[in-house]
PDB file of C-alpha atoms in Angstrom:
ATOM      1  CA  GLY A  12      -0.008  -0.200   0.065  1.00 85.00           C
ATOM      2  CA  ASP A  13       1.057   3.794   0.300  1.00 90.00           C
ATOM      3  CA  SER A  14       3.441   4.543   2.426  1.00 94.00           C
ATOM      4  CA  VAL A  15       6.033   7.516   3.230  1.00 96.00           C
ATOM      5  CA  THR A  16       9.128   6.448   5.326  1.00 96.00           C
ATOM      6  CA  GLN A  17      10.944   9.661   7.730  1.00 95.00           C
ATOM      7  CA  MET A  18      14.269   9.644   9.246  1.00 88.00           C
ATOM      8  CA  GLU A  19      14.622   8.906  12.796  1.00 84.00           C
ATOM      9  CA  GLY A  20      14.692  11.756  14.882  1.00 86.00           C
ATOM     10  CA  PRO A  21      15.346  13.162  17.344  1.00 95.00           C
ATOM     11  CA  VAL A  22      17.765  15.632  14.821  1.00 96.00           C
ATOM     12  CA  THR A  23      19.454  18.493  16.695  1.00 97.00           C
ATOM     13  CA  LEU A  24      21.279  21.012  15.655  1.00 97.00           C
ATOM     14  CA  SER A  25      22.882  24.474  16.123  1.00 97.00           C
ATOM     15  CA  GLU A  26      21.568  27.653  15.085  1.00 97.00           C
ATOM     16  CA  GLU A  27      22.503  28.441  11.596  1.00 96.00           C
ATOM     17  CA  ALA A  28      23.022  24.733  10.757  1.00 97.00           C
ATOM     18  CA  PHE A  29      21.949  22.987   7.325  1.00 98.00           C
ATOM     19  CA  LEU A  30      19.136  20.606   7.939  1.00 97.00           C
ATOM     20  CA  THR A  31      18.248  18.006   5.782  1.00 97.00           C
ATOM     21  CA  ILE A  32      15.181  15.878   6.726  1.00 97.00           C
ATOM     22  CA  ASN A  33      15.033  12.429   4.370  1.00 97.00           C
ATOM     23  CA  CYS A  34      11.552  10.892   3.687  1.00 98.00           C
ATOM     24  CA  THR A  35      11.120   8.530   0.842  1.00 97.00           C
ATOM     25  CA  TYR A  36       7.496   7.292  -0.350  1.00 96.00           C
ATOM     26  CA  THR A  37       5.966   4.122  -1.927  1.00 95.00           C
ATOM     27  CA  ALA A  38       2.990   5.009  -3.763  1.00 92.00           C
ATOM     28  CA  THR A  39       0.575   3.497  -6.903  1.00 85.00           C
ATOM     29  CA  GLY A  40      -0.492   6.235  -9.081  1.00 81.00           C
ATOM     30  CA  TYR A  41       0.740  10.069  -9.157  1.00 84.00           C
ATOM     31  CA  PRO A  42       1.161  11.096  -5.736  1.00 91.00           C
ATOM     32  CA  SER A  43       1.381  14.637  -4.427  1.00 91.00           C
ATOM     33  CA  LEU A  44       3.874  15.366  -2.116  1.00 94.00           C
ATOM     34  CA  PHE A  45       3.686  17.654   1.230  1.00 95.00           C
ATOM     35  CA  TRP A  46       5.710  18.783   4.462  1.00 97.00           C
ATOM     36  CA  TYR A  47       3.992  19.610   7.482  1.00 96.00           C
ATOM     37  CA  VAL A  48       4.690  21.254  10.416  1.00 96.00           C
ATOM     38  CA  GLN A  49       3.770  21.121  13.985  1.00 93.00           C
ATOM     39  CA  TYR A  50       4.667  23.992  16.383  1.00 92.00           C
ATOM     40  CA  PRO A  51       4.140  22.849  20.488  1.00 86.00           C
ATOM     41  CA  GLY A  52       0.812  23.122  21.381  1.00 81.00           C
ATOM     42  CA  GLU A  53      -0.481  24.045  17.839  1.00 85.00           C
ATOM     43  CA  GLY A  54      -2.126  22.108  15.096  1.00 85.00           C
ATOM     44  CA  LEU A  55      -0.327  20.822  12.144  1.00 91.00           C
ATOM     45  CA  GLN A  56       0.383  23.397   9.169  1.00 92.00           C
ATOM     46  CA  LEU A  57       1.051  23.222   5.772  1.00 93.00           C
ATOM     47  CA  LEU A  58       4.860  23.712   5.569  1.00 96.00           C
ATOM     48  CA  LEU A  59       5.367  23.370   1.347  1.00 96.00           C
ATOM     49  CA  LYS A  60       4.017  20.995  -1.100  1.00 94.00           C
ATOM     50  CA  ALA A  61       4.528  19.230  -4.725  1.00 94.00           C
ATOM     51  CA  THR A  62       1.961  18.001  -7.161  1.00 90.00           C
ATOM     52  CA  LYS A  63       4.410  16.529 -10.155  1.00 90.00           C
ATOM     53  CA  ALA A  64       8.311  14.983 -10.444  1.00 93.00           C
ATOM     54  CA  ASP A  65      10.444  17.990 -10.291  1.00 95.00           C
ATOM     55  CA  ASP A  66       8.664  19.916  -8.799  1.00 95.00           C
ATOM     56  CA  LYS A  67       9.872  22.031  -6.325  1.00 97.00           C
ATOM     57  CA  GLY A  68       8.035  23.178  -3.276  1.00 96.00           C
ATOM     58  CA  SER A  69       9.232  26.176  -1.015  1.00 97.00           C
ATOM     59  CA  ASN A  70       8.287  28.579   2.193  1.00 97.00           C
ATOM     60  CA  LYS A  71      10.125  30.028   4.833  1.00 95.00           C
ATOM     61  CA  GLY A  72      13.232  29.123   3.666  1.00 97.00           C
ATOM     62  CA  PHE A  73      12.431  25.499   3.275  1.00 98.00           C
ATOM     63  CA  GLU A  74      13.013  23.505   0.003  1.00 98.00           C
ATOM     64  CA  ALA A  75      12.254  20.606  -0.938  1.00 98.00           C
ATOM     65  CA  THR A  76      12.036  18.574  -4.460  1.00 97.00           C
ATOM     66  CA  TYR A  77       9.603  16.097  -6.017  1.00 97.00           C
ATOM     67  CA  ARG A  78      12.345  13.288  -7.394  1.00 96.00           C
ATOM     68  CA  LYS A  79      10.302  10.427  -8.568  1.00 94.00           C
ATOM     69  CA  GLU A  80      13.117   8.564 -10.101  1.00 94.00           C
ATOM     70  CA  THR A  81      14.257   8.102  -6.124  1.00 96.00           C
ATOM     71  CA  THR A  82      10.931   8.326  -4.853  1.00 96.00           C
ATOM     72  CA  SER A  83      12.235  10.790  -2.141  1.00 97.00           C
ATOM     73  CA  PHE A  84      10.963  14.524  -0.967  1.00 98.00           C
ATOM     74  CA  HIS A  85      13.459  15.608   1.320  1.00 98.00           C
ATOM     75  CA  LEU A  86      13.010  18.428   3.335  1.00 98.00           C
ATOM     76  CA  GLU A  87      16.335  21.344   3.330  1.00 98.00           C
ATOM     77  CA  LYS A  88      16.856  24.280   4.721  1.00 98.00           C
ATOM     78  CA  GLY A  89      20.004  26.349   4.573  1.00 97.00           C
ATOM     79  CA  SER A  90      20.409  28.229   7.979  1.00 96.00           C
ATOM     80  CA  VAL A  91      17.583  26.907  10.848  1.00 97.00           C
ATOM     81  CA  GLN A  92      16.753  29.218  13.027  1.00 97.00           C
ATOM     82  CA  VAL A  93      15.421  28.649  16.951  1.00 96.00           C
ATOM     83  CA  SER A  94      12.051  29.282  16.360  1.00 96.00           C
ATOM     84  CA  ASP A  95      12.511  26.656  13.226  1.00 97.00           C
ATOM     85  CA  SER A  96      12.353  23.805  16.375  1.00 97.00           C
ATOM     86  CA  ALA A  97       9.435  21.344  15.933  1.00 96.00           C
ATOM     87  CA  VAL A  98       8.068  18.428  14.591  1.00 96.00           C
ATOM     88  CA  TYR A  99       8.179  17.664  10.919  1.00 97.00           C
ATOM     89  CA  PHE A 100       5.751  15.548   8.526  1.00 97.00           C
ATOM     90  CA  CYS A 101       5.785  14.221   5.231  1.00 97.00           C
ATOM     91  CA  ALA A 102       2.406  12.947   3.316  1.00 95.00           C
ATOM     92  CA  LEU A 103       1.286  12.112   0.131  1.00 93.00           C
ATOM     93  CA  THR A 104      -1.974  12.120  -1.425  1.00 89.00           C
ATOM     94  CA  VAL A 105      -2.877   9.717  -4.582  1.00 81.00           C
ATOM     95  CA  SER A 106      -4.676  11.351  -6.759  1.00 60.00           C
ATOM     96  CA  SER A 107      -8.200  10.095  -6.237  1.00 58.00           C
ATOM     97  CA  ASN A 108     -11.610  11.422  -5.352  1.00 56.00           C
ATOM     98  CA  THR A 109     -11.148  11.224  -1.520  1.00 66.00           C
ATOM     99  CA  GLY A 110      -7.646  13.377  -0.800  1.00 78.00           C
ATOM    100  CA  LYS A 111      -6.695  11.387   2.098  1.00 86.00           C
ATOM    101  CA  LEU A 112      -2.983  12.470   3.647  1.00 91.00           C
ATOM    102  CA  ILE A 113      -1.088   9.487   4.390  1.00 93.00           C
ATOM    103  CA  PHE A 114       1.897  10.818   6.628  1.00 95.00           C
ATOM    104  CA  GLY A 115       5.383   9.911   7.724  1.00 96.00           C
ATOM    105  CA  GLN A 116       6.079   9.187  11.383  1.00 95.00           C
ATOM    106  CA  GLY A 117       7.470  12.576  12.106  1.00 96.00           C
ATOM    107  CA  THR A 118      10.913  13.822  12.698  1.00 96.00           C
ATOM    108  CA  THR A 119      11.285  16.052  15.808  1.00 96.00           C
ATOM    109  CA  LEU A 120      14.240  18.948  15.156  1.00 97.00           C
ATOM    110  CA  GLN A 121      15.533  20.817  17.824  1.00 97.00           C
ATOM    111  CA  VAL A 122      17.612  23.794  17.018  1.00 97.00           C
ATOM    112  CA  LYS A 123      19.750  25.343  20.153  1.00 96.00           C
ATOM    113  CA  PRO A 124      21.440  28.469  20.193  1.00 95.00           C
TER     114      PRO A 124
ATOM    115  CA  GLU B  17     -10.955  33.387   8.838  1.00 62.00           C
ATOM    116  CA  ALA B  18     -11.381  31.817  11.388  1.00 76.00           C
ATOM    117  CA  GLY B  19      -9.547  28.566  11.870  1.00 90.00           C
ATOM    118  CA  VAL B  20     -10.984  24.866  12.988  1.00 94.00           C
ATOM    119  CA  ALA B  21     -12.220  25.123  16.168  1.00 96.00           C
ATOM    120  CA  GLN B  22     -12.100  21.748  18.387  1.00 96.00           C
ATOM    121  CA  SER B  23     -13.251  20.809  21.850  1.00 97.00           C
ATOM    122  CA  PRO B  24     -11.744  20.121  24.487  1.00 97.00           C
ATOM    123  CA  ARG B  25      -8.479  20.454  24.097  1.00 95.00           C
ATOM    124  CA  TYR B  26      -8.003  17.847  26.400  1.00 97.00           C
ATOM    125  CA  LYS B  27      -9.558  14.676  28.237  1.00 98.00           C
ATOM    126  CA  ILE B  28      -8.608  12.012  30.846  1.00 98.00           C
ATOM    127  CA  ILE B  29     -11.308   9.275  31.288  1.00 98.00           C
ATOM    128  CA  GLU B  30     -10.860   5.532  32.549  1.00 98.00           C
ATOM    129  CA  LYS B  31     -11.302   2.634  30.197  1.00 97.00           C
ATOM    130  CA  ARG B  32     -14.837   1.538  29.135  1.00 97.00           C
ATOM    131  CA  GLN B  33     -15.848   4.640  29.870  1.00 98.00           C
ATOM    132  CA  SER B  34     -17.026   6.821  26.692  1.00 98.00           C
ATOM    133  CA  VAL B  35     -16.424  10.022  25.259  1.00 98.00           C
ATOM    134  CA  ALA B  36     -17.131  12.755  22.408  1.00 98.00           C
ATOM    135  CA  PHE B  37     -15.321  15.331  20.715  1.00 98.00           C
ATOM    136  CA  TRP B  38     -16.592  18.254  18.863  1.00 97.00           C
ATOM    137  CA  CYS B  39     -15.456  20.035  15.689  1.00 97.00           C
ATOM    138  CA  ASN B  40     -16.253  23.277  13.645  1.00 96.00           C
ATOM    139  CA  PRO B  41     -14.766  23.369  10.374  1.00 94.00           C
ATOM    140  CA  ILE B  42     -13.943  26.533   8.507  1.00 92.00           C
ATOM    141  CA  SER B  43     -17.541  27.898   6.825  1.00 90.00           C
ATOM    142  CA  GLY B  44     -17.915  26.808   3.466  1.00 87.00           C
ATOM    143  CA  HIS B  45     -15.414  23.847   3.687  1.00 89.00           C
ATOM    144  CA  ALA B  46     -17.391  20.680   2.560  1.00 88.00           C
ATOM    145  CA  THR B  47     -14.662  18.125   3.250  1.00 90.00           C
ATOM    146  CA  LEU B  48     -13.978  16.975   7.162  1.00 93.00           C
ATOM    147  CA  TYR B  49     -11.586  14.434   8.154  1.00 94.00           C
ATOM    148  CA  TRP B  50     -10.686  13.001  11.548  1.00 97.00           C
ATOM    149  CA  TYR B  51      -7.348  11.532  11.915  1.00 97.00           C
ATOM    150  CA  GLN B  52      -5.827  10.260  15.003  1.00 98.00           C
ATOM    151  CA  GLN B  53      -2.269  10.497  16.150  1.00 96.00           C
ATOM    152  CA  ILE B  54      -0.501   8.272  18.384  1.00 95.00           C
ATOM    153  CA  LEU B  55       2.510   9.461  19.923  1.00 91.00           C
ATOM    154  CA  GLY B  56       5.471   9.425  17.984  1.00 88.00           C
ATOM    155  CA  GLN B  57       3.770   8.209  15.059  1.00 91.00           C
ATOM    156  CA  GLY B  58       1.965  10.333  12.156  1.00 93.00           C
ATOM    157  CA  PRO B  59      -1.837  11.092  11.881  1.00 96.00           C
ATOM    158  CA  LYS B  60      -4.323   8.576  10.545  1.00 96.00           C
ATOM    159  CA  LEU B  61      -7.238   8.870   9.076  1.00 95.00           C
ATOM    160  CA  LEU B  62      -9.848   7.894  10.894  1.00 97.00           C
ATOM    161  CA  ILE B  63     -12.845   9.025   8.633  1.00 96.00           C
ATOM    162  CA  GLN B  64     -13.829  11.851   6.161  1.00 93.00           C
ATOM    163  CA  PHE B  65     -16.873  13.279   5.109  1.00 93.00           C
ATOM    164  CA  GLN B  66     -18.154  15.345   2.070  1.00 89.00           C
ATOM    165  CA  ASN B  67     -21.136  17.471   3.112  1.00 88.00           C
ATOM    166  CA  ASN B  68     -22.727  14.723   5.258  1.00 84.00           C
ATOM    167  CA  GLY B  69     -21.727  11.919   3.607  1.00 91.00           C
ATOM    168  CA  VAL B  70     -19.598   9.537   4.631  1.00 93.00           C
ATOM    169  CA  VAL B  71     -16.790   9.163   2.055  1.00 90.00           C
ATOM    170  CA  ASP B  72     -14.105   7.035   3.474  1.00 91.00           C
ATOM    171  CA  ASP B  73     -14.408   5.079   6.808  1.00 95.00           C
ATOM    172  CA  SER B  74     -12.248   2.460   6.319  1.00 93.00           C
ATOM    173  CA  GLN B  75      -9.909   2.383   8.972  1.00 93.00           C
ATOM    174  CA  LEU B  76     -12.882   3.662  11.353  1.00 96.00           C
ATOM    175  CA  PRO B  77     -13.230   0.896  14.238  1.00 95.00           C
ATOM    176  CA  LYS B  78     -16.267   0.896  13.736  1.00 95.00           C
ATOM    177  CA  ASP B  79     -16.962  -1.402  16.851  1.00 96.00           C
ATOM    178  CA  ARG B  80     -16.245   1.419  19.341  1.00 97.00           C
ATOM    179  CA  PHE B  81     -15.796   4.488  17.255  1.00 98.00           C
ATOM    180  CA  SER B  82     -18.793   6.501  15.493  1.00 97.00           C
ATOM    181  CA  ALA B  83     -18.639   9.616  13.962  1.00 97.00           C
ATOM    182  CA  GLU B  84     -21.844  11.912  12.187  1.00 96.00           C
ATOM    183  CA  ARG B  85     -21.913  15.285  10.412  1.00 95.00           C
ATOM    184  CA  LEU B  86     -25.278  16.703  11.111  1.00 82.00           C
ATOM    185  CA  LYS B  87     -26.241  19.324   8.670  1.00 84.00           C
ATOM    186  CA  GLY B  88     -22.700  19.205   6.315  1.00 83.00           C
ATOM    187  CA  VAL B  89     -21.131  21.748   9.047  1.00 91.00           C
ATOM    188  CA  ASP B  90     -20.229  20.608  12.608  1.00 95.00           C
ATOM    189  CA  SER B  91     -18.782  17.268  13.487  1.00 97.00           C
ATOM    190  CA  THR B  92     -18.772  15.086  16.556  1.00 97.00           C
ATOM    191  CA  LEU B  93     -16.481  11.609  16.822  1.00 98.00           C
ATOM    192  CA  LYS B  94     -17.197   9.099  19.836  1.00 98.00           C
ATOM    193  CA  ILE B  95     -15.809   6.284  21.280  1.00 98.00           C
ATOM    194  CA  GLN B  96     -17.467   3.737  22.832  1.00 97.00           C
ATOM    195  CA  PRO B  97     -16.205   1.638  25.231  1.00 97.00           C
ATOM    196  CA  ALA B  98     -12.817   3.451  25.482  1.00 97.00           C
ATOM    197  CA  LYS B  99      -9.288   1.176  25.448  1.00 97.00           C
ATOM    198  CA  LEU B 100      -6.208   2.193  26.858  1.00 97.00           C
ATOM    199  CA  GLU B 101      -4.666   2.069  22.828  1.00 97.00           C
ATOM    200  CA  ASP B 102      -7.217   4.880  21.998  1.00 98.00           C
ATOM    201  CA  SER B 103      -4.672   7.111  23.931  1.00 98.00           C
ATOM    202  CA  ALA B 104      -3.747   9.956  21.134  1.00 97.00           C
ATOM    203  CA  VAL B 105      -4.695  13.162  19.554  1.00 96.00           C
ATOM    204  CA  TYR B 106      -7.728  13.248  17.561  1.00 98.00           C
ATOM    205  CA  LEU B 107      -6.894  16.057  14.791  1.00 97.00           C
ATOM    206  CA  CYS B 108     -10.076  17.300  12.962  1.00 96.00           C
ATOM    207  CA  ALA B 109      -9.030  19.187   9.974  1.00 94.00           C
ATOM    208  CA  SER B 110     -11.477  21.073   6.534  1.00 92.00           C
ATOM    209  CA  SER B 111     -10.651  21.549   3.444  1.00 88.00           C
ATOM    210  CA  ASN B 112     -13.010  23.686   0.481  1.00 79.00           C
ATOM    211  CA  GLN B 113     -11.862  20.541  -2.152  1.00 68.00           C
ATOM    212  CA  GLN B 114     -10.661  17.441  -1.983  1.00 54.00           C
ATOM    213  CA  GLY B 115      -6.810  17.007  -1.157  1.00 51.00           C
ATOM    214  CA  SER B 116      -6.365  20.412  -1.370  1.00 58.00           C
ATOM    215  CA  GLY B 117      -6.006  23.183   1.130  1.00 71.00           C
ATOM    216  CA  TYR B 118      -6.369  21.364   4.475  1.00 83.00           C
ATOM    217  CA  THR B 119      -6.728  23.198   7.418  1.00 90.00           C
ATOM    218  CA  PHE B 120      -6.357  21.488  10.968  1.00 92.00           C
ATOM    219  CA  GLY B 121      -7.590  22.175  14.068  1.00 94.00           C
ATOM    220  CA  SER B 122      -5.452  22.112  17.129  1.00 92.00           C
ATOM    221  CA  GLY B 123      -6.350  18.702  18.276  1.00 94.00           C
ATOM    222  CA  THR B 124      -8.260  16.996  21.208  1.00 96.00           C
ATOM    223  CA  ARG B 125      -5.609  14.858  23.444  1.00 96.00           C
ATOM    224  CA  LEU B 126      -6.965  12.031  25.239  1.00 98.00           C
ATOM    225  CA  THR B 127      -5.391   9.859  27.443  1.00 98.00           C
ATOM    226  CA  VAL B 128      -7.188   6.514  28.945  1.00 98.00           C
ATOM    227  CA  VAL B 129      -6.151   5.532  31.927  1.00 97.00           C
TER     228      VAL B 129
END
């Protein structure tokens, strides 16, 4: 079945370090891919998305490129800040009539000053 | 615009008791979702409504969970009787078209003791 696998956390970085959170997927059809972020005490927020192969999603300095050949959608940021500390979820939806999101297990990022 | 409202924020109950959660989606959003997020895992879809009709409830444990969306607006999710493994955050989300423009509520954290 359709699934998403993320790298294990927690990830601990110093401020201004480079961030990569790996995400790979298995899907039938042509999925759309998403990164969601969950700040402490808050709901899930869409961070970025890509709907077809080679698309790059970007927002708030974060980027991810939809790589069909490697079935990956890795999240990157060049210089993290303390305020980026949160849980990050990779997710997909397969083009269908439901819009159901399938999530990875989440990766906790802690950024230290 | 106002976000997705959920209540209560927290609930602690004993096993075998019943509990209900309430969700008020964004005005005009026809699609409403309930997700279960167990600690350390990504959210998993329990049920999806399109207006007041059920689109997908394949992952809903129907022997103990029920949900309704009367008049195509508010929704309630009920668990009766609760088990220890139901301890989780229950997230409600809505969208104005299936698979696009999701907005999540802050969730209800349920602890079953």
